[in-house]
CSV table of C-alpha atoms in Angstrom, one decimal:
chain,number,residue,atom,x,y,z
A,1,UNK,CA,67.8,33.3,-149.2
A,2,UNK,CA,69.9,35.9,-151.1
A,3,UNK,CA,70.7,36.2,-154.7
A,4,UNK,CA,74.3,35.6,-155.8
A,5,UNK,CA,75.4,38.7,-157.7
A,6,UNK,CA,77.6,36.8,-160.2
A,7,UNK,CA,75.2,33.9,-161.1
A,8,UNK,CA,71.8,35.5,-160.4
A,9,UNK,CA,70.6,32.4,-158.6
A,10,UNK,CA,69.0,32.1,-155.2
A,11,UNK,CA,71.3,30.7,-152.6
A,12,UNK,CA,71.2,30.4,-148.8
A,13,UNK,CA,73.7,32.1,-146.6
A,14,UNK,CA,74.3,28.6,-145.2
A,15,UNK,CA,76.4,27.9,-148.2
A,16,UNK,CA,78.7,30.9,-148.0
A,17,UNK,CA,81.8,30.8,-145.9
A,18,UNK,CA,83.6,33.7,-144.1
A,19,UNK,CA,85.8,34.3,-147.2
A,20,UNK,CA,82.8,34.8,-149.4
A,21,UNK,CA,83.1,31.4,-151.2
A,22,UNK,CA,79.7,30.0,-152.3
A,23,UNK,CA,79.4,26.3,-152.1
A,24,UNK,CA,77.2,24.9,-154.8
A,25,UNK,CA,78.8,21.5,-155.3
A,26,UNK,CA,78.1,18.6,-152.9
A,27,UNK,CA,79.9,15.3,-152.9
A,28,UNK,CA,78.1,12.5,-151.2
A,29,UNK,CA,79.9,9.2,-150.3
A,30,UNK,CA,77.5,6.3,-150.5
A,31,UNK,CA,79.7,3.6,-149.1
A,32,UNK,CA,83.0,3.1,-147.3
A,33,UNK,CA,83.4,-0.3,-149.0
A,34,UNK,CA,85.1,-1.0,-152.3
A,35,UNK,CA,85.7,-3.9,-154.6
A,36,UNK,CA,89.3,-2.8,-155.2
A,37,UNK,CA,92.2,-2.2,-152.7
A,38,UNK,CA,94.1,0.6,-154.4
A,39,UNK,CA,97.4,1.3,-152.6
A,40,UNK,CA,97.0,5.1,-152.5
A,41,UNK,CA,93.5,4.9,-151.2
A,42,UNK,CA,93.4,2.0,-148.7
A,43,UNK,CA,96.1,1.1,-146.2
A,44,UNK,CA,97.7,-2.3,-146.7
A,45,UNK,CA,96.1,-3.8,-143.6
A,46,UNK,CA,92.6,-2.5,-144.5
A,47,UNK,CA,90.5,0.0,-142.6
A,48,UNK,CA,87.9,-0.3,-139.8
A,49,UNK,CA,84.6,0.3,-141.5
A,50,UNK,CA,81.6,2.0,-140.0
A,51,UNK,CA,78.9,-0.5,-139.0
A,52,UNK,CA,76.1,-0.5,-141.6
A,53,UNK,CA,73.4,0.8,-139.2
A,54,UNK,CA,75.6,3.9,-138.7
A,55,UNK,CA,75.7,4.7,-142.4
A,56,UNK,CA,73.2,7.0,-144.0
A,57,UNK,CA,70.1,5.3,-145.4
A,58,UNK,CA,68.7,6.2,-148.8
A,59,UNK,CA,66.0,8.4,-147.2
A,60,UNK,CA,68.6,10.2,-145.1
A,61,UNK,CA,70.8,10.8,-148.1
A,62,UNK,CA,67.8,12.2,-150.1
A,63,UNK,CA,66.7,14.4,-147.2
A,64,UNK,CA,70.1,16.0,-146.8
A,65,UNK,CA,70.6,16.3,-150.6
A,66,UNK,CA,67.2,18.0,-150.9
A,67,UNK,CA,68.1,20.4,-148.1
A,68,UNK,CA,71.4,21.4,-149.9
A,69,UNK,CA,69.7,21.7,-153.3
A,70,UNK,CA,66.9,23.9,-151.9
A,71,UNK,CA,69.6,26.2,-150.5
A,72,UNK,CA,71.5,26.5,-153.8
A,73,UNK,CA,73.6,23.4,-154.5
A,74,UNK,CA,73.3,22.7,-158.3
A,75,UNK,CA,75.8,19.8,-158.6
A,76,UNK,CA,76.0,16.5,-156.7
A,77,UNK,CA,78.7,13.9,-157.2
A,78,UNK,CA,78.2,10.4,-155.8
A,79,UNK,CA,81.4,8.8,-154.5
A,80,UNK,CA,82.7,6.0,-152.2
A,81,UNK,CA,84.4,3.7,-151.4
A,82,UNK,CA,82.8,2.4,-154.5
A,83,UNK,CA,79.3,3.9,-155.1
A,84,UNK,CA,78.2,1.2,-157.5
A,85,UNK,CA,78.1,-1.5,-154.8
A,86,UNK,CA,75.1,0.2,-153.2
A,87,UNK,CA,72.0,-1.9,-154.2
A,88,UNK,CA,69.8,1.2,-154.1
A,89,UNK,CA,72.0,3.3,-156.3
A,90,UNK,CA,69.4,3.5,-159.1
A,91,UNK,CA,66.7,4.7,-156.7
A,92,UNK,CA,69.1,7.3,-155.1
A,93,UNK,CA,69.9,8.7,-158.6
A,94,UNK,CA,66.3,8.8,-159.6
A,95,UNK,CA,65.2,10.7,-156.5
A,96,UNK,CA,68.2,13.1,-156.7
A,97,UNK,CA,67.8,13.8,-160.4
A,98,UNK,CA,64.2,14.9,-159.8
A,99,UNK,CA,65.2,17.7,-157.5
A,100,UNK,CA,64.4,21.1,-158.9
A,101,UNK,CA,67.5,23.2,-159.2
A,102,UNK,CA,69.9,20.3,-159.6
A,103,UNK,CA,71.8,20.7,-162.9
A,104,UNK,CA,74.4,17.9,-162.7
A,105,UNK,CA,74.3,14.5,-161.1
A,106,UNK,CA,77.7,12.8,-161.4
A,107,UNK,CA,79.4,9.7,-160.2
A,108,UNK,CA,83.0,8.8,-159.5
A,109,UNK,CA,83.6,5.1,-159.8
A,110,UNK,CA,86.4,2.6,-160.3
A,111,UNK,CA,84.4,1.2,-163.3
A,112,UNK,CA,84.7,-2.4,-162.3
A,113,UNK,CA,80.9,-3.1,-162.6
A,114,UNK,CA,79.8,0.2,-164.3
A,115,UNK,CA,79.4,-1.1,-167.9
A,116,UNK,CA,76.4,-3.3,-167.0
A,117,UNK,CA,74.8,-0.8,-164.6
A,118,UNK,CA,75.3,2.4,-166.6
A,119,UNK,CA,72.3,2.1,-168.9
A,120,UNK,CA,69.9,2.0,-165.9
A,121,UNK,CA,71.8,4.8,-164.1
A,122,UNK,CA,71.5,7.0,-167.2
A,123,UNK,CA,67.7,6.3,-167.3
A,124,UNK,CA,67.7,7.3,-163.6
A,125,UNK,CA,69.1,10.7,-164.3
A,126,UNK,CA,72.9,10.3,-164.0
A,127,UNK,CA,74.4,13.1,-166.2
A,128,UNK,CA,78.2,12.8,-165.8
A,129,UNK,CA,80.7,10.0,-165.2
A,130,UNK,CA,84.3,10.0,-163.8
A,131,UNK,CA,86.1,6.6,-164.0
A,132,UNK,CA,89.4,6.0,-162.1
A,133,UNK,CA,92.2,4.3,-164.0
A,134,UNK,CA,95.8,4.7,-163.1
A,135,UNK,CA,97.5,2.4,-165.7
A,136,UNK,CA,96.9,1.0,-169.1
A,137,UNK,CA,99.0,-2.1,-168.2
A,138,UNK,CA,96.9,-5.0,-166.8
A,139,UNK,CA,99.8,-6.3,-164.6
A,140,UNK,CA,100.4,-2.9,-163.1
A,141,UNK,CA,96.6,-2.5,-162.5
A,142,UNK,CA,96.7,-5.7,-160.4
A,143,UNK,CA,99.7,-4.6,-158.5
A,144,UNK,CA,98.2,-1.2,-157.7
A,145,UNK,CA,94.6,-2.3,-156.9
A,146,UNK,CA,95.5,-5.7,-155.5
A,147,UNK,CA,92.7,-7.1,-157.7
A,148,UNK,CA,92.0,-8.1,-161.3
A,149,UNK,CA,89.6,-6.2,-163.6
A,150,UNK,CA,91.5,-4.0,-165.9
A,151,UNK,CA,89.5,-5.1,-168.9
A,152,UNK,CA,86.3,-4.3,-167.1
A,153,UNK,CA,87.3,-0.8,-166.4
A,154,UNK,CA,88.2,-0.3,-170.1
A,155,UNK,CA,84.9,-1.8,-171.0
A,156,UNK,CA,83.1,0.8,-168.7
A,157,UNK,CA,85.0,3.7,-170.3
A,158,UNK,CA,83.9,2.5,-173.8
A,159,UNK,CA,80.3,1.9,-172.6
A,160,UNK,CA,80.1,5.5,-171.2
A,161,UNK,CA,81.3,6.8,-174.6
A,162,UNK,CA,78.7,4.7,-176.4
A,163,UNK,CA,75.9,5.9,-174.2
A,164,UNK,CA,76.7,9.5,-175.1
A,165,UNK,CA,78.5,10.8,-172.0
A,166,UNK,CA,80.6,13.7,-173.3
A,167,UNK,CA,83.2,14.0,-171.9
A,168,UNK,CA,83.8,10.7,-170.1
A,169,UNK,CA,86.3,11.8,-167.5
A,170,UNK,CA,89.1,9.4,-166.6
A,171,UNK,CA,91.0,10.1,-163.4
A,172,UNK,CA,94.6,9.1,-163.3
A,173,UNK,CA,96.7,9.6,-160.1
A,174,UNK,CA,100.3,9.9,-161.4
A,175,UNK,CA,103.0,8.3,-159.2
A,176,UNK,CA,106.7,8.4,-159.9
A,177,UNK,CA,108.1,5.0,-160.8
A,178,UNK,CA,104.7,3.5,-161.3
A,179,UNK,CA,102.8,5.1,-164.1
A,180,UNK,CA,104.6,8.4,-165.0
A,181,UNK,CA,105.9,6.6,-168.1
A,182,UNK,CA,102.3,6.2,-169.3
A,183,UNK,CA,101.3,9.9,-169.4
A,184,UNK,CA,101.4,10.2,-173.2
A,185,UNK,CA,99.7,6.8,-173.6
A,186,UNK,CA,96.8,8.2,-171.6
A,187,UNK,CA,96.8,11.3,-173.7
A,188,UNK,CA,96.4,9.1,-176.8
A,189,UNK,CA,93.0,8.0,-175.5
A,190,UNK,CA,91.7,11.5,-176.2
A,191,UNK,CA,92.5,11.3,-179.9
A,192,UNK,CA,89.4,9.6,-181.2
A,193,UNK,CA,87.0,9.6,-178.3
A,194,UNK,CA,85.4,12.3,-176.1
A,195,UNK,CA,87.5,11.4,-173.1
A,196,UNK,CA,88.9,13.9,-170.7
A,197,UNK,CA,92.1,12.5,-169.1
A,198,UNK,CA,92.6,14.1,-165.7
A,199,UNK,CA,96.1,13.7,-164.3
A,200,UNK,CA,96.0,14.1,-160.5
A,201,UNK,CA,99.0,14.9,-158.3
A,202,UNK,CA,99.6,12.2,-155.7
A,203,UNK,CA,98.0,13.4,-152.4
A,204,UNK,CA,98.7,12.3,-148.8
A,205,UNK,CA,96.0,10.5,-146.8
A,206,UNK,CA,96.1,8.2,-143.8
A,207,UNK,CA,97.7,4.9,-144.6
A,208,UNK,CA,98.7,5.5,-148.2
A,209,UNK,CA,102.4,5.9,-147.4
A,210,UNK,CA,102.7,9.2,-149.2
A,211,UNK,CA,106.2,10.3,-150.1
A,212,UNK,CA,107.2,13.5,-151.9
A,213,UNK,CA,109.5,11.4,-154.0
A,214,UNK,CA,106.4,9.7,-155.5
A,215,UNK,CA,104.9,13.1,-156.4
A,216,UNK,CA,105.1,14.0,-160.0
A,217,UNK,CA,104.3,17.8,-160.1
A,218,UNK,CA,102.1,19.4,-162.6
A,219,UNK,CA,105.1,21.2,-164.2
A,220,UNK,CA,106.8,17.9,-164.9
A,221,UNK,CA,103.7,16.3,-166.3
A,222,UNK,CA,103.1,19.3,-168.6
A,223,UNK,CA,106.7,19.1,-169.8
A,224,UNK,CA,106.2,15.4,-170.7
A,225,UNK,CA,103.0,16.1,-172.6
A,226,UNK,CA,104.3,19.2,-174.5
A,227,UNK,CA,107.4,17.3,-175.7
A,228,UNK,CA,105.1,15.0,-177.8
A,229,UNK,CA,102.1,17.4,-178.3
A,230,UNK,CA,103.5,20.8,-179.0
A,231,UNK,CA,100.1,22.2,-180.0
A,232,UNK,CA,98.6,21.7,-176.5
A,233,UNK,CA,96.3,24.7,-175.9
A,234,UNK,CA,94.7,25.8,-172.6
A,235,UNK,CA,91.1,26.7,-172.7
A,236,UNK,CA,89.0,28.7,-170.3
A,237,UNK,CA,88.0,26.9,-167.1
A,238,UNK,CA,84.7,27.2,-165.2
A,239,UNK,CA,85.4,29.6,-162.3
A,240,UNK,CA,85.1,26.8,-159.9
A,241,UNK,CA,87.0,24.1,-161.8
A,242,UNK,CA,89.6,22.2,-159.9
A,243,UNK,CA,91.4,21.3,-163.2
A,244,UNK,CA,93.7,23.1,-165.6
A,245,UNK,CA,92.2,22.1,-169.0
A,246,UNK,CA,93.8,21.7,-172.4
A,247,UNK,CA,92.9,20.6,-175.8
A,248,UNK,CA,95.2,19.2,-178.6
A,249,UNK,CA,94.6,20.0,-182.2
A,250,UNK,CA,92.9,17.1,-183.9
A,251,UNK,CA,91.9,15.3,-180.7
A,252,UNK,CA,88.3,14.8,-179.9
A,253,UNK,CA,88.9,14.7,-176.2
A,254,UNK,CA,90.8,16.9,-173.7
A,255,UNK,CA,93.6,16.7,-171.1
A,256,UNK,CA,93.4,18.2,-167.6
A,257,UNK,CA,95.7,18.5,-164.6
A,258,UNK,CA,94.5,18.6,-161.0
A,259,UNK,CA,97.3,20.3,-159.0
A,260,UNK,CA,96.2,20.0,-155.4
A,261,UNK,CA,99.7,19.8,-154.1
A,262,UNK,CA,101.8,22.2,-156.1
A,263,UNK,CA,99.2,24.8,-157.2
A,264,UNK,CA,96.2,24.7,-154.9
A,265,UNK,CA,92.9,26.2,-155.9
A,266,UNK,CA,91.4,26.9,-152.5
A,267,UNK,CA,90.4,30.4,-153.3
A,268,UNK,CA,87.7,29.2,-155.7
A,269,UNK,CA,86.7,26.0,-153.9
A,270,UNK,CA,83.0,25.5,-153.9
A,271,UNK,CA,82.9,21.9,-152.6
A,272,UNK,CA,81.4,20.3,-149.5
A,273,UNK,CA,81.4,16.6,-148.6
A,274,UNK,CA,79.0,14.4,-146.8
A,275,UNK,CA,80.7,11.2,-145.8
A,276,UNK,CA,79.0,7.8,-145.8
A,277,UNK,CA,78.5,8.0,-142.0
A,278,UNK,CA,76.8,11.3,-142.3
A,279,UNK,CA,79.6,13.6,-141.2
A,280,UNK,CA,80.0,16.9,-143.1
A,281,UNK,CA,83.5,17.7,-144.2
A,282,UNK,CA,84.2,21.2,-145.5
A,283,UNK,CA,87.7,20.6,-146.7
A,284,UNK,CA,89.2,17.4,-148.2
A,285,UNK,CA,92.5,17.9,-146.4
A,286,UNK,CA,91.1,19.2,-143.1
A,287,UNK,CA,90.4,16.9,-140.2
A,288,UNK,CA,87.4,18.8,-138.9
A,289,UNK,CA,84.0,17.1,-139.3
A,290,UNK,CA,80.5,17.6,-137.9
A,291,UNK,CA,77.8,14.9,-137.8
A,292,UNK,CA,74.5,15.5,-139.6
A,293,UNK,CA,73.3,12.0,-139.0
A,294,UNK,CA,73.2,12.2,-135.2
A,295,UNK,CA,71.0,15.4,-135.0
A,296,UNK,CA,68.9,14.1,-137.9
A,297,UNK,CA,68.2,10.8,-136.0
A,298,UNK,CA,67.5,12.8,-132.9
A,299,UNK,CA,64.7,14.6,-134.5
A,300,UNK,CA,66.3,17.8,-135.8
A,301,UNK,CA,64.2,19.7,-138.3
A,302,UNK,CA,65.5,21.3,-141.5
A,303,UNK,CA,66.2,24.7,-139.9
A,304,UNK,CA,68.2,23.1,-137.2
A,305,UNK,CA,70.3,21.1,-139.8
A,306,UNK,CA,70.8,24.3,-141.8
A,307,UNK,CA,72.1,26.0,-138.7
A,308,UNK,CA,74.6,23.2,-138.1
A,309,UNK,CA,75.7,23.2,-141.8
A,310,UNK,CA,76.0,27.0,-141.9
A,311,UNK,CA,78.2,27.1,-138.8
A,312,UNK,CA,80.4,24.3,-140.2
A,313,UNK,CA,80.8,26.1,-143.5
A,314,UNK,CA,81.8,29.3,-141.7
A,315,UNK,CA,84.8,27.5,-140.1
A,316,UNK,CA,86.3,26.6,-143.5
A,317,UNK,CA,89.8,28.0,-143.7
A,318,UNK,CA,91.1,30.2,-146.5
A,319,UNK,CA,93.4,27.4,-147.8
A,320,UNK,CA,94.5,24.0,-146.8
A,321,UNK,CA,97.9,23.3,-145.3
A,322,UNK,CA,101.0,22.6,-147.4
A,323,UNK,CA,101.6,19.1,-148.6
A,324,UNK,CA,104.2,18.3,-145.9
A,325,UNK,CA,101.9,19.5,-143.1
A,326,UNK,CA,99.0,17.6,-144.7
A,327,UNK,CA,101.1,14.4,-144.6
A,328,UNK,CA,101.6,14.8,-140.9
A,329,UNK,CA,98.0,15.7,-140.1
A,330,UNK,CA,95.5,13.1,-138.9
A,331,UNK,CA,92.8,12.5,-141.5
A,332,UNK,CA,90.7,9.6,-142.7
A,333,UNK,CA,92.0,7.2,-145.3
A,334,UNK,CA,90.7,8.3,-148.7
A,335,UNK,CA,88.3,5.3,-149.0
A,336,UNK,CA,86.4,6.6,-145.9
A,337,UNK,CA,86.3,10.2,-147.2
A,338,UNK,CA,85.0,9.6,-150.7
A,339,UNK,CA,86.8,10.5,-154.0
C-alpha cells in the first residue's frame, strides 16, 4: 500500500495503471438480464445470456468488492442489465455499505420497479441513484424500450426525490430524430426538483446499429440549451467526473453532458468494471477482459487475485479509440457490459 499524494488516502499499486491513473471507482454488473429491451442497448434479436451458474454469486461479488475497497476503491456503482431484478439486491447493498472505506454506493437502473424497492435499498445503505430515461413521451418510450412502463419510471424519479436523494441523476441518451427535440423539456425537470439531467452522446456497442448520423454532439446539445437558458453556468467538476456540469439560475437541479464520443475524458478515467460473469474490464470501449471468477473458483487467494487485477490494470491504454474505430471493434452489447 502507498499513499496517494493528492488525496492522502492509502491505495494499492494494484489500482494504478502505467499512466499514473488511480482507479477508485468500481462498477459491478449484477445481471445480464433486463425487463426492458432498449434499442441502443440490446440487439433486436436479443443476446445470448451467460448461464446462471456462470454468473457471480452474492458471496463472490462481496468478496471481490471487499478486495477492491481494501485496496483503495471508495465508490461502487451497481449496474446491469437491470440490477433491481436480483432478488438478493438488498443483501448485496447491505454488505457492501458496511465496508470500511467505501464512501458511495450507487445504482444505475431503468427505474421500472425502483419506486417500491427504493425505501428498503436506502435502509440497506444505497447512497446514490441514477435512473435512465430517454424520452418524456410515453409512446416514444414504448418504441425505444419495446415495453410499457413510462409512468413507472417517472414514479421512481419522484420517489427518489421524496426519499431525499440529492441529486437524483437522470441519464438521457440523445439520438437524432428520436429525442433531440426534447432536450429543453428534460432541462425543465431541474427547475423545481434536485434532479441532475445527464445528456449522453450516443455510443456504439455490438448490435445497437450505431450510426454517426444519429449522434448529437455535445456542442449541438449545448447550443440548444443555451438558446433557451442563456444563464447556463458551468461549475467545477470533481477531477474524475465524466460529465461537464452546469447550473441554471433559479433551478434547483443541474444539467450535465457526457461527451464520450466528441470530447473523451480518458486522461482522468478512474473506473474499472466487473461484469456479471466475473470478467474484469478496464475500459468500457476496449474488448480486453480477464476472468476473476475462474481463478476465484479454482481456489485463488486474495494476493493471487490482486496480482491478476494489477496486471490487467497496467494494460489499460492511454485513451480509447475514436468513435469510428470503436464502431468497428468487436465488443459486447451494452446489456452484457453494464451501464
